[in-house]
PDB file of C-alpha atoms in Angstrom:
ATOM      1  CA  ARG A   1      81.559  53.830 143.537  1.00  0.00           C
ATOM      2  CA  ILE A   2      84.517  52.036 142.031  1.00  0.00           C
ATOM      3  CA  HIS A   3      83.122  52.493 138.520  1.00  0.00           C
ATOM      4  CA  LEU A   4      82.510  56.182 139.208  1.00  0.00           C
ATOM      5  CA  LEU A   5      86.078  56.657 140.420  1.00  0.00           C
ATOM      6  CA  ALA A   6      87.437  54.744 137.417  1.00  0.00           C
ATOM      7  CA  THR A   7      85.310  56.851 135.062  1.00  0.00           C
ATOM      8  CA  VAL A   8      86.598  60.107 136.541  1.00  0.00           C
ATOM      9  CA  VAL A   9      90.221  58.902 136.437  1.00  0.00           C
ATOM     10  CA  VAL A  10      89.895  57.773 132.812  1.00  0.00           C
ATOM     11  CA  LEU A  11      88.304  61.059 131.718  1.00  0.00           C
ATOM     12  CA  ILE A  12      90.977  63.123 133.473  1.00  0.00           C
ATOM     13  CA  LEU A  13      93.754  60.943 132.047  1.00  0.00           C
ATOM     14  CA  ALA A  14      92.285  61.141 128.536  1.00  0.00           C
ATOM     15  CA  ALA A  15      92.126  64.930 128.759  1.00  0.00           C
ATOM     16  CA  TYR A  16      95.641  65.196 130.231  1.00  0.00           C
ATOM     17  CA  LEU A  17      97.156  62.886 127.619  1.00  0.00           C
ATOM     18  CA  ASN A  18      95.315  64.586 124.736  1.00  0.00           C
ATOM     19  CA  ALA A  19      93.337  61.558 123.584  1.00  0.00           C
ATOM     20  CA  SER A  20      92.363  61.634 119.930  1.00  0.00           C
ATOM     21  CA  ARG A  21      88.755  61.827 118.784  1.00  0.00           C
ATOM     22  CA  ILE A  22      88.660  58.075 118.070  1.00  0.00           C
ATOM     23  CA  GLU A  23      90.187  57.324 121.474  1.00  0.00           C
ATOM     24  CA  TRP A  24      87.533  59.487 123.164  1.00  0.00           C
ATOM     25  CA  ILE A  25      84.823  57.631 121.240  1.00  0.00           C
ATOM     26  CA  LEU A  26      86.209  54.231 122.253  1.00  0.00           C
ATOM     27  CA  LEU A  27      86.599  55.268 125.883  1.00  0.00           C
ATOM     28  CA  THR A  28      83.061  56.657 125.942  1.00  0.00           C
ATOM     29  CA  ILE A  29      81.664  53.437 124.465  1.00  0.00           C
ATOM     30  CA  VAL A  30      83.388  51.146 126.962  1.00  0.00           C
ATOM     31  CA  ILE A  31      82.564  53.417 129.917  1.00  0.00           C
ATOM     32  CA  GLY A  32      78.916  53.426 128.854  1.00  0.00           C
ATOM     33  CA  MET A  33      79.002  49.660 128.396  1.00  0.00           C
ATOM     34  CA  VAL A  34      80.258  49.133 131.960  1.00  0.00           C
ATOM     35  CA  TRP A  35      77.657  51.515 133.411  1.00  0.00           C
ATOM     36  CA  ALA A  36      74.866  49.839 131.420  1.00  0.00           C
ATOM     37  CA  ALA A  37      76.025  46.391 132.555  1.00  0.00           C
ATOM     38  CA  GLU A  38      76.064  47.594 136.164  1.00  0.00           C
ATOM     39  CA  ILE A  39      72.522  48.949 135.831  1.00  0.00           C
ATOM     40  CA  PHE A  40      71.296  45.664 134.312  1.00  0.00           C
ATOM     41  CA  ASN A  41      73.063  43.737 137.083  1.00  0.00           C
ATOM     42  CA  THR A  42      71.359  45.833 139.757  1.00  0.00           C
ATOM     43  CA  ALA A  43      67.986  45.399 138.095  1.00  0.00           C
ATOM     44  CA  ILE A  44      68.422  41.631 137.843  1.00  0.00           C
ATOM     45  CA  GLU A  45      69.513  41.384 141.482  1.00  0.00           C
ATOM     46  CA  ARG A  46      66.509  43.401 142.675  1.00  0.00           C
ATOM     47  CA  ILE A  47      64.095  41.415 140.524  1.00  0.00           C
ATOM     48  CA  MET A  48      65.487  38.158 141.883  1.00  0.00           C
ATOM     49  CA  ASP A  49      65.237  39.441 145.473  1.00  0.00           C
ATOM     50  CA  PHE A  50      61.625  40.387 144.798  1.00  0.00           C
ATOM     51  CA  ILE A  51      60.763  37.052 143.204  1.00  0.00           C
ATOM     52  CA  SER A  52      62.629  34.937 145.735  1.00  0.00           C
ATOM     53  CA  PRO A  53      63.391  36.728 149.014  1.00  0.00           C
ATOM     54  CA  HIS A  54      64.764  33.543 150.588  1.00  0.00           C
ATOM     55  CA  ILE A  55      68.176  32.069 149.783  1.00  0.00           C
ATOM     56  CA  ASP A  56      67.975  29.897 146.684  1.00  0.00           C
ATOM     57  CA  PRO A  57      70.953  28.345 144.846  1.00  0.00           C
ATOM     58  CA  LYS A  58      69.288  29.004 141.476  1.00  0.00           C
ATOM     59  CA  VAL A  59      68.829  32.692 142.317  1.00  0.00           C
ATOM     60  CA  LYS A  60      72.456  32.873 143.472  1.00  0.00           C
ATOM     61  CA  LEU A  61      73.583  31.438 140.148  1.00  0.00           C
ATOM     62  CA  ILE A  62      71.537  34.029 138.237  1.00  0.00           C
ATOM     63  CA  LYS A  63      72.988  36.845 140.342  1.00  0.00           C
ATOM     64  CA  ASP A  64      76.523  35.488 139.912  1.00  0.00           C
ATOM     65  CA  MET A  65      76.097  35.314 136.145  1.00  0.00           C
ATOM     66  CA  SER A  66      74.812  38.884 136.067  1.00  0.00           C
ATOM     67  CA  ALA A  67      77.778  40.062 138.130  1.00  0.00           C
ATOM     68  CA  ALA A  68      80.120  38.118 135.837  1.00  0.00           C
ATOM     69  CA  ALA A  69      78.752  40.050 132.861  1.00  0.00           C
ATOM     70  CA  VAL A  70      79.724  43.290 134.618  1.00  0.00           C
ATOM     71  CA  LEU A  71      83.188  41.871 135.266  1.00  0.00           C
ATOM     72  CA  VAL A  72      83.626  40.929 131.594  1.00  0.00           C
ATOM     73  CA  CYS A  73      82.639  44.456 130.542  1.00  0.00           C
ATOM     74  CA  ALA A  74      84.963  46.014 133.114  1.00  0.00           C
ATOM     75  CA  VAL A  75      87.905  43.854 131.991  1.00  0.00           C
ATOM     76  CA  LEU A  76      87.254  44.771 128.360  1.00  0.00           C
ATOM     77  CA  ALA A  77      87.074  48.451 129.294  1.00  0.00           C
ATOM     78  CA  ALA A  78      90.344  48.146 131.221  1.00  0.00           C
ATOM     79  CA  ALA A  79      91.982  46.488 128.209  1.00  0.00           C
ATOM     80  CA  VAL A  80      90.843  49.321 125.930  1.00  0.00           C
ATOM     81  CA  GLY A  81      92.150  51.840 128.453  1.00  0.00           C
ATOM     82  CA  LEU A  82      95.516  50.120 128.634  1.00  0.00           C
ATOM     83  CA  ILE A  83      95.787  49.917 124.844  1.00  0.00           C
ATOM     84  CA  ILE A  84      95.103  53.642 124.601  1.00  0.00           C
ATOM     85  CA  PHE A  85      97.042  54.946 127.617  1.00  0.00           C
ATOM     86  CA  ILE A  86     100.184  52.790 127.825  1.00  0.00           C
ATOM     87  CA  PRO A  87     101.719  54.084 124.567  1.00  0.00           C
ATOM     88  CA  LYS A  88     100.918  57.662 125.600  1.00  0.00           C
ATOM     89  CA  ILE A  89     102.507  57.204 129.029  1.00  0.00           C
ATOM     90  CA  ILE A  90     105.570  55.449 127.653  1.00  0.00           C
TER      91      ILE A  90
END
């Protein structure tokens, strides 16, 4: 839900601030990257729950690493957004 809200806010902001074609392309790429990472994370978590329904430290580590990949993508997307939007807002 947070990614959906962020996506909507970014798209509205890009439209309002008249983002250039290149800026739209970059925003679309990083938004897609975050959504893809989230989908992979969900798939990995469900696979691990299927394989090992009980609590296992190794499974936890795998899930944590998958979630960390989403975080890295989200931070990168936020950085791209800031690079694009801060000069337009200022």
